[in-house]
XYZ file of C-alpha atoms in Angstrom:
509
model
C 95.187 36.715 -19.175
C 95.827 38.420 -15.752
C 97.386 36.426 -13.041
C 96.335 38.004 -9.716
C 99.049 38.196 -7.215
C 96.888 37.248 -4.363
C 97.691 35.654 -1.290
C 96.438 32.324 0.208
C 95.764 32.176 4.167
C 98.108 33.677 6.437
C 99.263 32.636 9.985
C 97.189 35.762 11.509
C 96.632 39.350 12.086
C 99.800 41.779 12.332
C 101.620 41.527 15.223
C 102.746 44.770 17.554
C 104.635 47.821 16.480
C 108.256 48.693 17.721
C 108.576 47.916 21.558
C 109.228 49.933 23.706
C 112.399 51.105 24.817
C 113.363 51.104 20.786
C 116.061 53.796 19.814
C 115.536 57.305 19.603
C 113.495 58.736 16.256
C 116.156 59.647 14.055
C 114.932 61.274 10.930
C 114.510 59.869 7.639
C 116.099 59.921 4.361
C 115.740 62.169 1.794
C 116.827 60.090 -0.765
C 118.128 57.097 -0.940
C 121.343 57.664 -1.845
C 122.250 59.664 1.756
C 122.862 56.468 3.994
C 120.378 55.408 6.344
C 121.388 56.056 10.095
C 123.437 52.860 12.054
C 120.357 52.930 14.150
C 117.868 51.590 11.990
C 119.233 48.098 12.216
C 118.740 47.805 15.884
C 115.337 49.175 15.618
C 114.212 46.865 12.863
C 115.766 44.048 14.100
C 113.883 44.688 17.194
C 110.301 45.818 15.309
C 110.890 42.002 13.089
C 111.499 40.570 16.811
C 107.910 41.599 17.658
C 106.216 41.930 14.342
C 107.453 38.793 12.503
C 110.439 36.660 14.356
C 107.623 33.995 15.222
C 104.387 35.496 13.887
C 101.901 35.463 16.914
C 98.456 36.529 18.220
C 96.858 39.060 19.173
C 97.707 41.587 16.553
C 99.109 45.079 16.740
C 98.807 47.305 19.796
C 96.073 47.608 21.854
C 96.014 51.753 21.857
C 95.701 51.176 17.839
C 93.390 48.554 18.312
C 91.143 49.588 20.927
C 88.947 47.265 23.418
C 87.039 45.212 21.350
C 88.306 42.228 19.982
C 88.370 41.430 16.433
C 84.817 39.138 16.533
C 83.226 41.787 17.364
C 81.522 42.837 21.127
C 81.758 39.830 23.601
C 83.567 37.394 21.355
C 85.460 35.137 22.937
C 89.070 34.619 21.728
C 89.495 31.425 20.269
C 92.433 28.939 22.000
C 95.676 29.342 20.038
C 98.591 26.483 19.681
C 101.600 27.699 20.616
C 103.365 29.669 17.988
C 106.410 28.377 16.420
C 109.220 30.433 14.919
C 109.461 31.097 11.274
C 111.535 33.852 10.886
C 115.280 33.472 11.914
C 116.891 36.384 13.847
C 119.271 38.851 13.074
C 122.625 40.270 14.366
C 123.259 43.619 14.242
C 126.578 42.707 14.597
C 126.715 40.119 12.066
C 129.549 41.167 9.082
C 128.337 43.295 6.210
C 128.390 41.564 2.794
C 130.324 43.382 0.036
C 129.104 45.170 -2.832
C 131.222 42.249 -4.617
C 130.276 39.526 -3.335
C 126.273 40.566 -3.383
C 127.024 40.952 -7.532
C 128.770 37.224 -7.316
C 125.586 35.975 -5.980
C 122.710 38.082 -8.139
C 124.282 38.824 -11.341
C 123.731 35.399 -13.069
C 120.452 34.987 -11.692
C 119.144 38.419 -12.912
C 120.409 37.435 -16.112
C 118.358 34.535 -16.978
C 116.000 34.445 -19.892
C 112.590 33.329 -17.810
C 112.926 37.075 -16.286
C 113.121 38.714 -19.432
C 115.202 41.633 -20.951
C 114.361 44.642 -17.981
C 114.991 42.939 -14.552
C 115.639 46.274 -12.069
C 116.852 45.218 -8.863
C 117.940 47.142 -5.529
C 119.854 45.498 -2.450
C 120.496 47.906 0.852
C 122.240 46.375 4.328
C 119.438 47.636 6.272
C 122.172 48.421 9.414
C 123.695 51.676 7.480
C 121.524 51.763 4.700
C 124.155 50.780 1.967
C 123.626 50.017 -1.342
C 124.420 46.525 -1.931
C 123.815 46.225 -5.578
C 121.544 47.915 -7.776
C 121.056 47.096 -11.417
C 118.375 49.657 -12.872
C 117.960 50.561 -9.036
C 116.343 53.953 -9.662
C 113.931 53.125 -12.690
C 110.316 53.133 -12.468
C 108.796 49.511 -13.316
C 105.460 48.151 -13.483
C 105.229 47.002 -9.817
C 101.910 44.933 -10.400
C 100.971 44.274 -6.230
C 103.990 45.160 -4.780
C 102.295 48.910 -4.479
C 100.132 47.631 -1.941
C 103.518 48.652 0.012
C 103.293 52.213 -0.753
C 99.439 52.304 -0.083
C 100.175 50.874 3.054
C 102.675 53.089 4.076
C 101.268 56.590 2.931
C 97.315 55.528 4.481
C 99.450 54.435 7.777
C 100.741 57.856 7.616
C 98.179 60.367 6.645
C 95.750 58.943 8.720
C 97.387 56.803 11.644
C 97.010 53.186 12.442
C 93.792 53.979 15.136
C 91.662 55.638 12.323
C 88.670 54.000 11.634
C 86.433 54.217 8.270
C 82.810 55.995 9.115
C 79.516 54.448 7.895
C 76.659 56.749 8.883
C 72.563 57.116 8.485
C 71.224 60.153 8.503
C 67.263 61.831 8.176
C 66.679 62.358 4.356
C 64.452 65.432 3.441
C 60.892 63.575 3.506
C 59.915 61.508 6.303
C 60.442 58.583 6.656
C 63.770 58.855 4.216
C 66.874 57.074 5.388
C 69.837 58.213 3.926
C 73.417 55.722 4.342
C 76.648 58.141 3.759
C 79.527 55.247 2.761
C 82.468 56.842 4.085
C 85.132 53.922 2.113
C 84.655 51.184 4.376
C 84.974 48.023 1.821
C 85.162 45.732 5.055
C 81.598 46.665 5.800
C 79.032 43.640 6.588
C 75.137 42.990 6.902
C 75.458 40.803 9.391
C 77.254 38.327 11.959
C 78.265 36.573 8.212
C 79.997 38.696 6.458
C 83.417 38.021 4.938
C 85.815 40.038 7.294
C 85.908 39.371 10.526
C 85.100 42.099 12.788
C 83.915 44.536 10.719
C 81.369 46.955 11.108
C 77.706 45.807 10.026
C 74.441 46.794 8.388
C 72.138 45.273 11.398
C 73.287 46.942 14.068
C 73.490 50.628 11.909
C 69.832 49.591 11.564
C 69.373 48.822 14.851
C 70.587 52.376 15.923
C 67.993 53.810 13.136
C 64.914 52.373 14.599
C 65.672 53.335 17.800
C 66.620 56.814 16.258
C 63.218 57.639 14.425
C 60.953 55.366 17.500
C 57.426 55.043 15.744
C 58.639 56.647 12.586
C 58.394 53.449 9.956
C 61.599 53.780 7.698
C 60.091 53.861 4.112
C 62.752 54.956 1.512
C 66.833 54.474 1.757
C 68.934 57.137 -0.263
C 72.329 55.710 -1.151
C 74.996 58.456 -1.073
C 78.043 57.285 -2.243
C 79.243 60.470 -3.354
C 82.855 60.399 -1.084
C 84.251 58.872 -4.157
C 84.568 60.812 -7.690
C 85.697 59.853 -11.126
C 85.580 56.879 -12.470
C 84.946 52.831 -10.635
C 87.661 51.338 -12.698
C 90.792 52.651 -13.304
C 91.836 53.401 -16.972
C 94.872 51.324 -17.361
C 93.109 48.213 -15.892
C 93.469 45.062 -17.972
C 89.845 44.540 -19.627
C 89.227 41.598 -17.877
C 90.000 43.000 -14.316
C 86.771 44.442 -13.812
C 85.231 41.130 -14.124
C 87.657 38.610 -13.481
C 87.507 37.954 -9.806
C 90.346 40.412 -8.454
C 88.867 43.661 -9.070
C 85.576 45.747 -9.158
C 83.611 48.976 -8.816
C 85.148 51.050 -6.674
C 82.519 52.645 -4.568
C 82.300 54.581 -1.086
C 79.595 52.269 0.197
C 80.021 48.757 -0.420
C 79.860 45.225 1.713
C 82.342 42.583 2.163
C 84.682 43.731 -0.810
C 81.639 44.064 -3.165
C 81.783 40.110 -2.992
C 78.143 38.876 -4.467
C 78.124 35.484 -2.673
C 79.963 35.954 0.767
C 79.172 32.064 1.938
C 81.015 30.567 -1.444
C 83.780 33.713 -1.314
C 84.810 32.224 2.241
C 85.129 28.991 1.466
C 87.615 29.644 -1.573
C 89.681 31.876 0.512
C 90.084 28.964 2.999
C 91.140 26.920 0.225
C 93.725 29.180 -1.052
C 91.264 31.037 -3.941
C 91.003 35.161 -3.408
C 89.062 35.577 -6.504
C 85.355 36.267 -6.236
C 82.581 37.002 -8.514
C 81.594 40.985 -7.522
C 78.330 43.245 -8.027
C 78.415 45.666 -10.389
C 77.113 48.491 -8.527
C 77.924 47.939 -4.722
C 76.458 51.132 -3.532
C 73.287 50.149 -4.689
C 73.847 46.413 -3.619
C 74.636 47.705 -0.025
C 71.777 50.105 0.353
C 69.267 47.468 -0.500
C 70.851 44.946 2.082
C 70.525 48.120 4.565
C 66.612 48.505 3.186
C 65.846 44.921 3.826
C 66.860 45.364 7.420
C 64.890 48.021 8.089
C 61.898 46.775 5.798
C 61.859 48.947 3.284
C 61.192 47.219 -0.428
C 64.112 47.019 -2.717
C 62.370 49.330 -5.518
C 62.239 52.594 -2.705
C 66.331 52.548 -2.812
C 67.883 55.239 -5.419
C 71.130 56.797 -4.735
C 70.992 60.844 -4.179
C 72.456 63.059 -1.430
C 72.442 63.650 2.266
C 70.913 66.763 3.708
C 73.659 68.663 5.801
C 74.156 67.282 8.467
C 72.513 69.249 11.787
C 74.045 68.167 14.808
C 71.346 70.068 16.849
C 68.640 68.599 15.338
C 66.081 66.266 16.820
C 65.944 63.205 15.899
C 64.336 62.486 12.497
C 64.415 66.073 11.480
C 66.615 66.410 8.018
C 70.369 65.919 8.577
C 70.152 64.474 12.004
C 72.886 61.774 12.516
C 70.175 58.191 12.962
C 73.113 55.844 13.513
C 76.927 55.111 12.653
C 79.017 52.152 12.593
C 82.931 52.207 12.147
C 85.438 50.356 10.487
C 88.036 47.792 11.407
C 91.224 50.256 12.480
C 93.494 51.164 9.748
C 96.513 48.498 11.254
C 93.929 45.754 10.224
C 93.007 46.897 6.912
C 96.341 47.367 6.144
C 97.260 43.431 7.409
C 94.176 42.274 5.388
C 95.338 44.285 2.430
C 99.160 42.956 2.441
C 98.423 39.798 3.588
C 95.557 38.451 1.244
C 96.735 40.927 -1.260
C 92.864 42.298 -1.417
C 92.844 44.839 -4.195
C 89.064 46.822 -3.408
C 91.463 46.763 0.236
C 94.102 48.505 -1.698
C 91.644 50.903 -3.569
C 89.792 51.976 0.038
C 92.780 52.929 1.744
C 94.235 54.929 -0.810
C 91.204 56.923 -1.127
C 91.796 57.623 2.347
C 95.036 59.039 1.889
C 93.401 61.311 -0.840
C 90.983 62.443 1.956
C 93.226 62.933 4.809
C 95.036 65.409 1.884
C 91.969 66.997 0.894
C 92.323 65.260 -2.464
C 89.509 64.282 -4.742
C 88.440 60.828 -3.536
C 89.541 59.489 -7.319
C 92.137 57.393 -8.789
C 93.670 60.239 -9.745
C 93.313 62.230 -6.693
C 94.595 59.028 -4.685
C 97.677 59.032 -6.714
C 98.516 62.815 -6.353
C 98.081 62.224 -2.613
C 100.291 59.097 -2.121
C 102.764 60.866 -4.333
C 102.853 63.735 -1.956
C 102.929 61.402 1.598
C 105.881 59.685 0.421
C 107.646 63.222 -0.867
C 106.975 64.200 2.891
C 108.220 60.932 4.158
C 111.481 61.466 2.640
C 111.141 58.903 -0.164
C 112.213 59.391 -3.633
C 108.799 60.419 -5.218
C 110.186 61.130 -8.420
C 110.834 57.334 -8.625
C 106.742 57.197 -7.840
C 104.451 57.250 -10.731
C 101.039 56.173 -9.881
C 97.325 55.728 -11.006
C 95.793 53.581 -8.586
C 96.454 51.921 -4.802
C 96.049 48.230 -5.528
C 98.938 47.616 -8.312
C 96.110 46.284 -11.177
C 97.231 49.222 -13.146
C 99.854 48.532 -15.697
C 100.670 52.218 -16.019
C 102.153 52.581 -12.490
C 106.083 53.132 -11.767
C 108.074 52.278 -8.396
C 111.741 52.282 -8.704
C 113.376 49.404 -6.151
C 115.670 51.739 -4.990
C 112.353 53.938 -3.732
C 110.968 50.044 -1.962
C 114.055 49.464 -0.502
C 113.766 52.876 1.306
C 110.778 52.642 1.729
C 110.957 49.096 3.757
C 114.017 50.347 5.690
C 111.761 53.768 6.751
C 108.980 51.580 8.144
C 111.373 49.936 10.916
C 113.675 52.546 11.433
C 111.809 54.127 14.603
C 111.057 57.752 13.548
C 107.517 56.739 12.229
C 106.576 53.783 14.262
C 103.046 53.317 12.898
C 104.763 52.419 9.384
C 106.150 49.303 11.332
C 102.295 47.883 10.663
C 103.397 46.762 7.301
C 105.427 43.547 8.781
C 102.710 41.654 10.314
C 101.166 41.179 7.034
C 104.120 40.327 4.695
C 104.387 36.851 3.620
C 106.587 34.119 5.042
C 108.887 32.304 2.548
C 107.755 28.699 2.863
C 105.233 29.249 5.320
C 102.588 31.799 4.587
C 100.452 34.021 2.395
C 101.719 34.247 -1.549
C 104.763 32.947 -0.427
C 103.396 29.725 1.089
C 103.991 27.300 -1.463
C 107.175 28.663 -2.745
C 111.218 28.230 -1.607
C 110.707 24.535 -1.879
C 112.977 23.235 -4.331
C 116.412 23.037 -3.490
C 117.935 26.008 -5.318
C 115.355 28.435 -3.579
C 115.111 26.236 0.159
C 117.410 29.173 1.751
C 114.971 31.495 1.474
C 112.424 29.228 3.261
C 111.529 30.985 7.006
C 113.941 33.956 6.148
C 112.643 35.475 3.340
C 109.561 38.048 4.296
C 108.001 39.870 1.387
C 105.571 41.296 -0.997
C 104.280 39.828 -4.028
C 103.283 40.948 -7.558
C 101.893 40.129 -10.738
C 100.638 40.418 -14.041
C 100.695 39.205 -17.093
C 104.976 39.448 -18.049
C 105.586 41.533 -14.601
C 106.359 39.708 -11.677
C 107.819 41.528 -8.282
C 108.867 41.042 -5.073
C 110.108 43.377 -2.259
C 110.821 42.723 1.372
C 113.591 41.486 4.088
C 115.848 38.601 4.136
C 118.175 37.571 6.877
C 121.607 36.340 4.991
C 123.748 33.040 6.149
C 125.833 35.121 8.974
C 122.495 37.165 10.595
C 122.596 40.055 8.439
C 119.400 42.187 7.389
C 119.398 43.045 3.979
C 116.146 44.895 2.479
C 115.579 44.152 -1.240
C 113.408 44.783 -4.521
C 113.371 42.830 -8.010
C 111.047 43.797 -10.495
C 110.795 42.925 -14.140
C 108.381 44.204 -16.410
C 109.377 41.938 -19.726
C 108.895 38.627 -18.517
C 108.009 36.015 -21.389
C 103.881 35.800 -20.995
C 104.123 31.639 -21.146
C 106.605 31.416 -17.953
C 104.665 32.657 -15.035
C 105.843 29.629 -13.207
C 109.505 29.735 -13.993
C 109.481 33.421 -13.365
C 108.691 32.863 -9.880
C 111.162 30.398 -9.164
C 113.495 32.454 -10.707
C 112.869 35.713 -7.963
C 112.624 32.847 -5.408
C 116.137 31.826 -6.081
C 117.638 35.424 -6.021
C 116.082 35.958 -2.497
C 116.877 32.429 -1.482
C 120.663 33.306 -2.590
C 120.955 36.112 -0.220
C 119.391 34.245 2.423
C 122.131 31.601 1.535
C 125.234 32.976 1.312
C 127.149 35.858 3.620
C 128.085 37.694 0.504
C 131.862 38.565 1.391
């Protein structure tokens, strides 16, 4: 059975970018074997200062952000304790562990039966992009959730951390037709309720119809979720995935992750449970929400097409724009992705990169379209083999070598958006998947210095991310196995926990 690597609650949205006065852009790899620039350490010591040293309110920058807070209009931001550090800080200056000493530390614990037979592992000192250690460093491995990090980095990317997802209404052909265009907003909500807060709702787009078409009486919706081609689940899915909780249809219109009862959904996620029972068609499920609000019966909503869209036409003629509503900005999607680990998240935003690449809006198309961001990003994309955004597939390949570089890009200045992936990543010992783990005494090092990504499956279990070593050093690093025994999920764990926690423990020299 599939073990979702979801997250439990985190400490908050993602903090700020890279401040300002940061060094100069310098440009990035081209693979990772050319050494990253001195630079980057300063920068990313400086980005982890403001996006993760003690993991704050409010969120990322207010020019990605705009005006409105995340409640939505007029919400009043709700009083905040005072934050306490859980990251330590590191020196730039601090002395560089050696390629020996990082091998003293890892090899025995990569070695050990509960991580099975293929255990591929990169280590870089983030300060001059060294390798560090690398055992199977450049081969692609199931990467289960972990690619939630290349998602996040290619949609961050291709469309910027300001975009915001569309949902629009439009005049259908007949009167009195209503069509709703999803655009890929899976944050959308009916109401003041839904299950992400802040997001763009289904009242007030039919608030903005009524007022569009004035005595016209709304009496059929058109759904067209036609952004989106190919199939709703991906091929290499585990059967149970579609149904288990984790997963679902992936449509172009749906609300509140395609999450059937939002009430009970937000009470489990409180409580530490991400998995949810979902509808089976969410376009349709959305567009009769949207019906209901404009009083239209249930049996007048069909899915079809929108006319073309006229932007001289009057209102109510065919095509006219009735009303739109917009999506959380990217930064957030991306915090709510990483952080809760939110896999119909995952599949939204890399449909976006797919658009913003003129791409078929498809698994596949998503996948050709990632591939190419992080080829012009400088990464390795020959160690990139994917087939969808969230990591559910089993037939996706990341090497750790291509992480590594891929964590190090995101804080070394040049692309400064990319720096969005911090405020999401887990805290050992403190917050989202990592919450309840570097507790026992062999992994306790790692606790408040390890900050990373989780993944898993049934016999893969990952992890990719930062850790600050004994004498202040940043280190980036990647473990993924692929072969773990299916009856040691637990063990497994402890066992990445305690190759993290050794780096965290030791100065490696």
């Amino acid at each position: 059975m599939w073990a979702a690597a979801t997250a439990r609650p985190s400490g908050g949205p993602p903090a700020s970018g890279p401040p300002a006065g940061a060094a100069a852009p310098v440009p990035p790899p081209a693979r990772r074997r050319r050494l990253l620039p001195a630079v980057l350490a300063t920068v990313l010591v400086l980005v982890l200062a403001a996006a993760g040293l003690a993991v704050v309110r409010p969120g990322p920058v207010a020019d990605w952000l705009g005006d409105e807070p995340a409640g939505g209009a007029g919400a009043a931001p709700a009083p905040e304790p005072a934050p306490v550090a859980v990251l330590a800080g590191a020196d730039a200056n601090a002395p560089l562990p050696t390629s020996e000493g990082v091998r003293a530390a890892l090899d025995p614990l990569v070695r050990v039966p509960v991580l099975g037979n293929r255990v591929n592992v990169s280590v870089a000192d983030v300060a001059t992009g060294q390798p560090l250690f690398g055992r199977g460093a450049d081969d692609g491995t199931v990467p289960a959730s972990v690619t939630k990090l290349v998602t996040a980095v290619t949609v961050l990317a291709a469309r910027g951390p300001a975009y915001r997802i569309p949902t629009r209404a439009v005049a259908g052909a007949t009167p009195g037709e209503v069509v709703i265009v999803g655009g890929g907003d899976p944050s959308l909500a009916v109401d003041g309720k839904g299950f992400y807060p802040g997001a763009a709702r289904l009242d007030d787009l039919a608030e903005q119809v009524k007022q569009a078409l004035g005595g016209t009486e709304p009496t059929r919706v058109t759904v067209d979720s036609s952004l989106y081609s190919g199939p709703v689940h991906e091929p290499g899915w585990d059967a149970d995935i579609p149904t288990g909780g984790y997963g679902g249809a992936v449509t172009a219109l749906m609300t509140d992750g395609a999450r059937e009862n939002v009430a009970q959904a937000r009470k489990d996620h409180e409580a530490g449970n991400h998995g949810a029972e979902r509808v089976a068609q969410p376009d349709l499920a959305a567009g009769r929400a949207f019906a209901r609000l404009l009083g239209v019966p249930a049996d007048a909503v069909s899915r079809g097409r929108a006319p073309a869209v006229d932007a001289g036409a009057t209102a109510g003629a065919p095509g006219s724009e009735l009303g739109r509503v917009e999506s959380l900005p990217l930064v957030r999607l991306v915090d709510i992705m990483i952080t809760d680990s939110d896999n119909l998240v995952a599949e939204a935003l890399a449909r976006q990169v797919a658009l913003a690449r003129n791409q078929p809006a498809s698994f596949t198309g998503a996948a050709a379209a990632m591939d190419a961001v992080a080829a012009e990003l400088g990464l390795p994309a020959d160690e990139l083999s994917l087939a969808d955004g969230s990591g559910l597939s089993r037939s996706n390949r990341i090497s750790p070598s291509l992480l590594t570089d891929l964590i190090a890009l995101a804080g070394n200045g040049s692309r400064p958006e990319l720096a969005a992936i911090f405020g999401g990543l887990p805290v050992g010992g403190w917050s989202g998947t990592l919450a309840d783990r570097y507790e026992g005494a062999a992994a306790k090092a790692g606790a408040g210095v390890v900050r990373a990504k989780t993944g898993t499956l049934t016999r893969v279990h990952a992890i990719a991310g930062l850790v600050t070593t004994a004498d202040g050093r940043l280190l980036t690093f990647a473990v993924l196995t692929d072969q773990a025994p299916p009856d040691g999920m637990t063990a497994s764990r402890v066992a990445l926990d305690r190759i993290a926690a050794a780096l965290a423990g030791c100065g490696c020299r």
